[in-house]
mmCIF file with all atom_site columns, C-alpha atoms in Angstrom:
data_model
loop_
_atom_site.group_PDB
_atom_site.id
_atom_site.type_symbol
_atom_site.label_atom_id
_atom_site.label_alt_id
_atom_site.label_comp_id
_atom_site.label_asym_id
_atom_site.label_entity_id
_atom_site.label_seq_id
_atom_site.pdbx_PDB_ins_code
_atom_site.Cartn_x
_atom_site.Cartn_y
_atom_site.Cartn_z
_atom_site.occupancy
_atom_site.B_iso_or_equiv
_atom_site.pdbx_formal_charge
_atom_site.auth_seq_id
_atom_site.auth_comp_id
_atom_site.auth_asym_id
_atom_site.auth_atom_id
_atom_site.pdbx_PDB_model_num
ATOM 1   C CA . MET A 1 1   ? 13.629  -40.013 -58.309 1.00 54.00 ? 1   MET A CA 1
ATOM 2   C CA . VAL A 1 2   ? 16.260  -38.748 -55.690 1.00 53.00 ? 2   VAL A CA 1
ATOM 3   C CA . THR A 1 3   ? 14.063  -36.909 -54.233 1.00 53.00 ? 3   THR A CA 1
ATOM 4   C CA . TYR A 1 4   ? 11.357  -39.957 -53.681 1.00 45.00 ? 4   TYR A CA 1
ATOM 5   C CA . VAL A 1 5   ? 14.185  -41.580 -52.673 1.00 42.00 ? 5   VAL A CA 1
ATOM 6   C CA . ARG A 1 6   ? 14.989  -38.599 -49.505 1.00 48.00 ? 6   ARG A CA 1
ATOM 7   C CA . LEU A 1 7   ? 11.429  -38.525 -48.752 1.00 41.00 ? 7   LEU A CA 1
ATOM 8   C CA . PHE A 1 8   ? 11.144  -42.346 -48.392 1.00 41.00 ? 8   PHE A CA 1
ATOM 9   C CA . ILE A 1 9   ? 14.300  -42.391 -46.331 1.00 41.00 ? 9   ILE A CA 1
ATOM 10  C CA . LEU A 1 10  ? 12.989  -39.474 -44.263 1.00 39.00 ? 10  LEU A CA 1
ATOM 11  C CA . ILE A 1 11  ? 9.694   -40.985 -43.503 1.00 40.00 ? 11  ILE A CA 1
ATOM 12  C CA . TYR A 1 12  ? 11.375  -44.271 -42.457 1.00 41.00 ? 12  TYR A CA 1
ATOM 13  C CA . THR A 1 13  ? 13.387  -42.861 -40.260 1.00 39.00 ? 13  THR A CA 1
ATOM 14  C CA . LEU A 1 14  ? 11.115  -40.979 -38.682 1.00 40.00 ? 14  LEU A CA 1
ATOM 15  C CA . GLY A 1 15  ? 8.497   -44.284 -38.304 1.00 43.00 ? 15  GLY A CA 1
ATOM 16  C CA . ALA A 1 16  ? 11.249  -46.206 -36.970 1.00 41.00 ? 16  ALA A CA 1
ATOM 17  C CA . GLY A 1 17  ? 12.212  -43.536 -34.382 1.00 39.00 ? 17  GLY A CA 1
ATOM 18  C CA . HIS A 1 18  ? 8.431   -42.903 -33.499 1.00 37.00 ? 18  HIS A CA 1
ATOM 19  C CA . SER A 1 19  ? 8.127   -47.255 -33.161 1.00 39.00 ? 19  SER A CA 1
ATOM 20  C CA . PHE A 1 20  ? 11.188  -47.206 -30.656 1.00 41.00 ? 20  PHE A CA 1
ATOM 21  C CA . ALA A 1 21  ? 9.898   -44.662 -28.620 1.00 42.00 ? 21  ALA A CA 1
ATOM 22  C CA . ASN A 1 22  ? 6.439   -46.102 -28.398 1.00 58.00 ? 22  ASN A CA 1
ATOM 23  C CA . THR A 1 23  ? 8.008   -49.339 -27.714 1.00 85.00 ? 23  THR A CA 1
ATOM 24  C CA . ASP A 1 24  ? 9.589   -48.540 -24.753 1.00 94.00 ? 24  ASP A CA 1
ATOM 25  C CA . SER A 1 25  ? 6.639   -46.610 -23.539 1.00 95.00 ? 25  SER A CA 1
ATOM 26  C CA . GLU A 1 26  ? 4.959   -49.672 -24.346 1.00 97.00 ? 26  GLU A CA 1
ATOM 27  C CA . LYS A 1 27  ? 6.913   -51.557 -22.257 1.00 97.00 ? 27  LYS A CA 1
ATOM 28  C CA . GLN A 1 28  ? 7.018   -49.592 -19.345 1.00 98.00 ? 28  GLN A CA 1
ATOM 29  C CA . ALA A 1 29  ? 3.035   -49.379 -19.346 1.00 98.00 ? 29  ALA A CA 1
ATOM 30  C CA . ILE A 1 30  ? 3.059   -53.117 -19.603 1.00 98.00 ? 30  ILE A CA 1
ATOM 31  C CA . GLU A 1 31  ? 5.495   -53.618 -16.903 1.00 98.00 ? 31  GLU A CA 1
ATOM 32  C CA . TYR A 1 32  ? 3.639   -50.893 -14.695 1.00 98.00 ? 32  TYR A CA 1
ATOM 33  C CA . ALA A 1 33  ? 0.052   -53.560 -15.016 1.00 98.00 ? 33  ALA A CA 1
ATOM 34  C CA . ALA A 1 34  ? 2.297   -56.766 -14.271 1.00 98.00 ? 34  ALA A CA 1
ATOM 35  C CA . LYS A 1 35  ? 3.812   -55.225 -11.219 1.00 98.00 ? 35  LYS A CA 1
ATOM 36  C CA . SER A 1 36  ? 0.793   -53.272 -10.005 1.00 98.00 ? 36  SER A CA 1
ATOM 37  C CA . TYR A 1 37  ? -0.633  -57.002 -10.103 1.00 98.00 ? 37  TYR A CA 1
ATOM 38  C CA . LEU A 1 38  ? 1.689   -58.117 -7.165  1.00 96.00 ? 38  LEU A CA 1
ATOM 39  C CA . ILE A 1 39  ? 1.662   -54.580 -5.339  1.00 96.00 ? 39  ILE A CA 1
ATOM 40  C CA . ALA A 1 40  ? -2.269  -54.461 -5.427  1.00 97.00 ? 40  ALA A CA 1
ATOM 41  C CA . GLN A 1 41  ? -1.759  -57.947 -3.175  1.00 96.00 ? 41  GLN A CA 1
ATOM 42  C CA . ILE A 1 42  ? 0.918   -56.646 -0.928  1.00 95.00 ? 42  ILE A CA 1
ATOM 43  C CA . GLU A 1 43  ? -0.381  -52.970 -0.534  1.00 96.00 ? 43  GLU A CA 1
ATOM 44  C CA . VAL A 1 44  ? -3.951  -54.490 -0.067  1.00 98.00 ? 44  VAL A CA 1
ATOM 45  C CA . ARG A 1 45  ? -4.898  -52.273 -2.881  1.00 98.00 ? 45  ARG A CA 1
ATOM 46  C CA . PRO A 1 46  ? -7.893  -53.673 -4.359  1.00 98.00 ? 46  PRO A CA 1
ATOM 47  C CA . GLU A 1 47  ? -8.532  -50.527 -6.810  1.00 98.00 ? 47  GLU A CA 1
ATOM 48  C CA . LEU A 1 48  ? -5.081  -51.082 -7.873  1.00 98.00 ? 48  LEU A CA 1
ATOM 49  C CA . MET A 1 49  ? -6.396  -55.227 -9.059  1.00 98.00 ? 49  MET A CA 1
ATOM 50  C CA . ALA A 1 50  ? -8.999  -53.841 -10.351 1.00 98.00 ? 50  ALA A CA 1
ATOM 51  C CA . GLN A 1 51  ? -7.195  -51.336 -12.921 1.00 98.00 ? 51  GLN A CA 1
ATOM 52  C CA . VAL A 1 52  ? -5.020  -53.651 -14.166 1.00 98.00 ? 52  VAL A CA 1
ATOM 53  C CA . THR A 1 53  ? -7.104  -56.571 -14.908 1.00 98.00 ? 53  THR A CA 1
ATOM 54  C CA . ASP A 1 54  ? -9.270  -56.530 -18.126 1.00 98.00 ? 54  ASP A CA 1
ATOM 55  C CA . ASP A 1 55  ? -13.330 -57.514 -16.994 1.00 98.00 ? 55  ASP A CA 1
ATOM 56  C CA . GLY A 1 56  ? -12.579 -60.874 -18.667 1.00 98.00 ? 56  GLY A CA 1
ATOM 57  C CA . LEU A 1 57  ? -9.828  -62.095 -16.127 1.00 98.00 ? 57  LEU A CA 1
ATOM 58  C CA . ILE A 1 58  ? -9.327  -65.294 -15.395 1.00 98.00 ? 58  ILE A CA 1
ATOM 59  C CA . LYS A 1 59  ? -6.595  -66.635 -13.503 1.00 98.00 ? 59  LYS A CA 1
ATOM 60  C CA . ARG A 1 60  ? -5.767  -70.268 -13.240 1.00 98.00 ? 60  ARG A CA 1
ATOM 61  C CA . THR A 1 61  ? -3.613  -73.009 -11.974 1.00 96.00 ? 61  THR A CA 1
ATOM 62  C CA . TYR A 1 62  ? -3.619  -77.103 -11.174 1.00 92.00 ? 62  TYR A CA 1
ATOM 63  C CA . TRP A 1 63  ? -4.559  -77.578 -7.741  1.00 89.00 ? 63  TRP A CA 1
ATOM 64  C CA . GLN A 1 64  ? -5.464  -80.754 -5.877  1.00 86.00 ? 64  GLN A CA 1
ATOM 65  C CA . ASP A 1 65  ? -8.881  -81.420 -4.298  1.00 86.00 ? 65  ASP A CA 1
ATOM 66  C CA . LYS A 1 66  ? -8.713  -83.155 -0.305  1.00 85.00 ? 66  LYS A CA 1
ATOM 67  C CA . ALA A 1 67  ? -8.973  -86.319 -1.855  1.00 89.00 ? 67  ALA A CA 1
ATOM 68  C CA . GLY A 1 68  ? -5.912  -85.889 -3.999  1.00 86.00 ? 68  GLY A CA 1
ATOM 69  C CA . LYS A 1 69  ? -7.834  -85.490 -7.317  1.00 92.00 ? 69  LYS A CA 1
ATOM 70  C CA . GLU A 1 70  ? -5.993  -82.787 -9.951  1.00 91.00 ? 70  GLU A CA 1
ATOM 71  C CA . PHE A 1 71  ? -8.288  -80.015 -11.204 1.00 94.00 ? 71  PHE A CA 1
ATOM 72  C CA . ILE A 1 72  ? -7.903  -76.446 -12.450 1.00 96.00 ? 72  ILE A CA 1
ATOM 73  C CA . MET A 1 73  ? -8.566  -73.772 -10.049 1.00 96.00 ? 73  MET A CA 1
ATOM 74  C CA . SER A 1 74  ? -9.694  -70.627 -11.244 1.00 98.00 ? 74  SER A CA 1
ATOM 75  C CA . ILE A 1 75  ? -10.686 -67.123 -10.410 1.00 98.00 ? 75  ILE A CA 1
ATOM 76  C CA . ASP A 1 76  ? -11.848 -63.990 -12.078 1.00 98.00 ? 76  ASP A CA 1
ATOM 77  C CA . LYS A 1 77  ? -11.859 -60.710 -11.770 1.00 98.00 ? 77  LYS A CA 1
ATOM 78  C CA . PRO A 1 78  ? -14.004 -60.081 -8.867  1.00 98.00 ? 78  PRO A CA 1
ATOM 79  C CA . GLY A 1 79  ? -12.767 -62.765 -7.295  1.00 98.00 ? 79  GLY A CA 1
ATOM 80  C CA . LEU A 1 80  ? -8.960  -61.742 -7.461  1.00 98.00 ? 80  LEU A CA 1
ATOM 81  C CA . VAL A 1 81  ? -10.032 -58.175 -6.611  1.00 98.00 ? 81  VAL A CA 1
ATOM 82  C CA . LYS A 1 82  ? -11.612 -59.522 -3.076  1.00 98.00 ? 82  LYS A CA 1
ATOM 83  C CA . LEU A 1 83  ? -8.249  -61.286 -2.806  1.00 97.00 ? 83  LEU A CA 1
ATOM 84  C CA . ALA A 1 84  ? -6.418  -58.120 -3.250  1.00 98.00 ? 84  ALA A CA 1
ATOM 85  C CA . ALA A 1 85  ? -8.590  -56.486 -0.624  1.00 98.00 ? 85  ALA A CA 1
ATOM 86  C CA . GLN A 1 86  ? -7.904  -59.298 1.785   1.00 98.00 ? 86  GLN A CA 1
ATOM 87  C CA . TYR A 1 87  ? -4.922  -61.259 1.267   1.00 96.00 ? 87  TYR A CA 1
ATOM 88  C CA . ASN A 1 88  ? -2.381  -59.743 2.899   1.00 96.00 ? 88  ASN A CA 1
ATOM 89  C CA . LEU A 1 89  ? -4.530  -57.523 5.760   1.00 96.00 ? 89  LEU A CA 1
ATOM 90  C CA . SER A 1 90  ? -2.099  -58.970 8.120   1.00 95.00 ? 90  SER A CA 1
ATOM 91  C CA . GLY A 1 91  ? 0.705   -57.902 7.034   1.00 94.00 ? 91  GLY A CA 1
ATOM 92  C CA . ASP A 1 92  ? 2.547   -61.223 7.120   1.00 94.00 ? 92  ASP A CA 1
ATOM 93  C CA . ARG A 1 93  ? 1.881   -62.952 3.719   1.00 92.00 ? 93  ARG A CA 1
ATOM 94  C CA . PHE A 1 94  ? 5.289   -61.619 1.983   1.00 92.00 ? 94  PHE A CA 1
ATOM 95  C CA . VAL A 1 95  ? 8.560   -60.598 2.973   1.00 91.00 ? 95  VAL A CA 1
ATOM 96  C CA . LYS A 1 96  ? 9.919   -56.983 4.021   1.00 90.00 ? 96  LYS A CA 1
ATOM 97  C CA . LYS A 1 97  ? 11.562  -56.751 0.626   1.00 91.00 ? 97  LYS A CA 1
ATOM 98  C CA . PRO A 1 98  ? 9.256   -58.780 -1.848  1.00 91.00 ? 98  PRO A CA 1
ATOM 99  C CA . LYS A 1 99  ? 11.264  -59.985 -5.018  1.00 91.00 ? 99  LYS A CA 1
ATOM 100 C CA . VAL A 1 100 ? 9.298   -58.722 -8.360  1.00 93.00 ? 100 VAL A CA 1
ATOM 101 C CA . GLU A 1 101 ? 11.252  -59.474 -11.243 1.00 97.00 ? 101 GLU A CA 1
ATOM 102 C CA . VAL A 1 102 ? 8.639   -58.667 -14.819 1.00 98.00 ? 102 VAL A CA 1
ATOM 103 C CA . LYS A 1 103 ? 10.333  -60.281 -18.024 1.00 98.00 ? 103 LYS A CA 1
ATOM 104 C CA . ILE A 1 104 ? 8.355   -58.906 -20.901 1.00 98.00 ? 104 ILE A CA 1
ATOM 105 C CA . LEU A 1 105 ? 8.488   -61.992 -23.536 1.00 98.00 ? 105 LEU A CA 1
ATOM 106 C CA . ASP A 1 106 ? 6.588   -60.847 -25.855 1.00 97.00 ? 106 ASP A CA 1
ATOM 107 C CA . ILE A 1 107 ? 4.503   -57.584 -27.348 1.00 97.00 ? 107 ILE A CA 1
ATOM 108 C CA . GLU A 1 108 ? 2.715   -57.971 -30.796 1.00 96.00 ? 108 GLU A CA 1
ATOM 109 C CA . GLY A 1 109 ? 0.507   -54.991 -31.579 1.00 96.00 ? 109 GLY A CA 1
ATOM 110 C CA . ARG A 1 110 ? -2.265  -54.975 -28.620 1.00 97.00 ? 110 ARG A CA 1
ATOM 111 C CA . ILE A 1 111 ? -1.270  -58.237 -27.062 1.00 98.00 ? 111 ILE A CA 1
ATOM 112 C CA . ALA A 1 112 ? 1.529   -59.099 -24.844 1.00 98.00 ? 112 ALA A CA 1
ATOM 113 C CA . THR A 1 113 ? 2.773   -62.348 -22.802 1.00 98.00 ? 113 THR A CA 1
ATOM 114 C CA . VAL A 1 114 ? 4.960   -61.200 -19.601 1.00 98.00 ? 114 VAL A CA 1
ATOM 115 C CA . LYS A 1 115 ? 6.365   -63.663 -16.927 1.00 98.00 ? 115 LYS A CA 1
ATOM 116 C CA . LEU A 1 116 ? 6.054   -61.868 -13.428 1.00 98.00 ? 116 LEU A CA 1
ATOM 117 C CA . VAL A 1 117 ? 8.846   -64.041 -10.597 1.00 96.00 ? 117 VAL A CA 1
ATOM 118 C CA . ALA A 1 118 ? 7.999   -63.312 -6.880  1.00 94.00 ? 118 ALA A CA 1
ATOM 119 C CA . ASP A 1 119 ? 9.139   -64.899 -3.763  1.00 91.00 ? 119 ASP A CA 1
ATOM 120 C CA . GLU A 1 120 ? 6.065   -67.473 -3.759  1.00 88.00 ? 120 GLU A CA 1
ATOM 121 C CA . TRP A 1 121 ? 5.063   -67.864 -7.084  1.00 91.00 ? 121 TRP A CA 1
ATOM 122 C CA . VAL A 1 122 ? 5.497   -67.966 -10.735 1.00 96.00 ? 122 VAL A CA 1
ATOM 123 C CA . ASP A 1 123 ? 2.759   -65.848 -12.725 1.00 97.00 ? 123 ASP A CA 1
ATOM 124 C CA . TYR A 1 124 ? 2.635   -65.970 -17.136 1.00 98.00 ? 124 TYR A CA 1
ATOM 125 C CA . MET A 1 125 ? 0.185   -63.347 -18.002 1.00 98.00 ? 125 MET A CA 1
ATOM 126 C CA . HIS A 1 126 ? -1.450  -62.237 -21.111 1.00 98.00 ? 126 HIS A CA 1
ATOM 127 C CA . LEU A 1 127 ? -2.297  -58.422 -21.480 1.00 98.00 ? 127 LEU A CA 1
ATOM 128 C CA . CYS A 1 128 ? -4.221  -56.806 -23.945 1.00 98.00 ? 128 CYS A CA 1
ATOM 129 C CA . LYS A 1 129 ? -4.470  -53.076 -24.693 1.00 98.00 ? 129 LYS A CA 1
ATOM 130 C CA . ASN A 1 130 ? -7.772  -51.644 -24.648 1.00 97.00 ? 130 ASN A CA 1
ATOM 131 C CA . LYS A 1 131 ? -9.511  -49.323 -26.425 1.00 95.00 ? 131 LYS A CA 1
ATOM 132 C CA . SER A 1 132 ? -8.261  -46.655 -23.739 1.00 96.00 ? 132 SER A CA 1
ATOM 133 C CA . GLY A 1 133 ? -4.861  -47.344 -24.987 1.00 96.00 ? 133 GLY A CA 1
ATOM 134 C CA . ASN A 1 134 ? -4.331  -48.745 -21.371 1.00 97.00 ? 134 ASN A CA 1
ATOM 135 C CA . TRP A 1 135 ? -2.995  -52.362 -20.884 1.00 98.00 ? 135 TRP A CA 1
ATOM 136 C CA . GLN A 1 136 ? -4.655  -54.822 -18.541 1.00 98.00 ? 136 GLN A CA 1
ATOM 137 C CA . ILE A 1 137 ? -3.867  -58.107 -17.414 1.00 98.00 ? 137 ILE A CA 1
ATOM 138 C CA . LEU A 1 138 ? -6.317  -60.449 -19.421 1.00 98.00 ? 138 LEU A CA 1
ATOM 139 C CA . ASN A 1 139 ? -4.901  -64.347 -18.394 1.00 98.00 ? 139 ASN A CA 1
ATOM 140 C CA . VAL A 1 140 ? -2.844  -65.688 -15.104 1.00 98.00 ? 140 VAL A CA 1
ATOM 141 C CA . LEU A 1 141 ? -1.746  -68.822 -15.595 1.00 98.00 ? 141 LEU A CA 1
ATOM 142 C CA . TRP A 1 142 ? 0.456   -69.393 -12.068 1.00 97.00 ? 142 TRP A CA 1
ATOM 143 C CA . GLN A 1 143 ? 2.142   -71.717 -9.574  1.00 95.00 ? 143 GLN A CA 1
ATOM 144 C CA . PHE A 1 144 ? 4.012   -71.752 -6.281  1.00 89.00 ? 144 PHE A CA 1
ATOM 145 C CA . ASN A 1 145 ? 7.892   -71.270 -6.402  1.00 82.00 ? 145 ASN A CA 1
ATOM 146 C CA . PRO A 1 146 ? 9.448   -73.629 -5.343  1.00 69.00 ? 146 PRO A CA 1
ATOM 147 C CA . LEU A 1 147 ? 6.659   -76.143 -7.056  1.00 67.00 ? 147 LEU A CA 1
ATOM 148 C CA . ARG A 1 148 ? 6.876   -78.167 -3.598  1.00 65.00 ? 148 ARG A CA 1
ATOM 149 C CA . ARG A 1 149 ? 4.576   -75.754 -1.780  1.00 65.00 ? 149 ARG A CA 1
ATOM 150 C CA . HIS A 1 150 ? 1.900   -76.057 -4.761  1.00 63.00 ? 150 HIS A CA 1
ATOM 151 C CA . GLY A 1 151 ? -1.186  -78.157 -3.861  1.00 62.00 ? 151 GLY A CA 1
ATOM 152 C CA . SER A 1 152 ? -0.391  -80.128 -7.111  1.00 57.00 ? 152 SER A CA 1
ATOM 153 C CA . ASN A 1 153 ? 2.808   -81.323 -7.422  1.00 53.00 ? 153 ASN A CA 1
#
């Protein structure tokens, strides 16, 4: 009986150690994807945006049309990749040292929720770990920071 207890403790200890190491590497991979989403826009790197976003990506926000009617504006992966290729071509869309704060709110298996705070906006992201083991952004809900800059406030 003592042997079984020792074996159980050994397996539990090794498994727990592996779990913690895996959690740190998962957090780093999630943070990389979230930061790369912003870096792709800052550095005009559409290929990086394509790498860290899932094919089913949808990015949404509340907005107002010219008549003041509120609606949900959305963009898909091809649109976001195109945005990354064009948004900062002039090099003046971001401050010299942009704020990039990533806070991982939750990780559960192959899904995660992240809050990204930048100089100009706040993004809440859902990420998923694909079959290849890469974390990719699946959903983004964002608004300007400060809110008064938003088309819909």
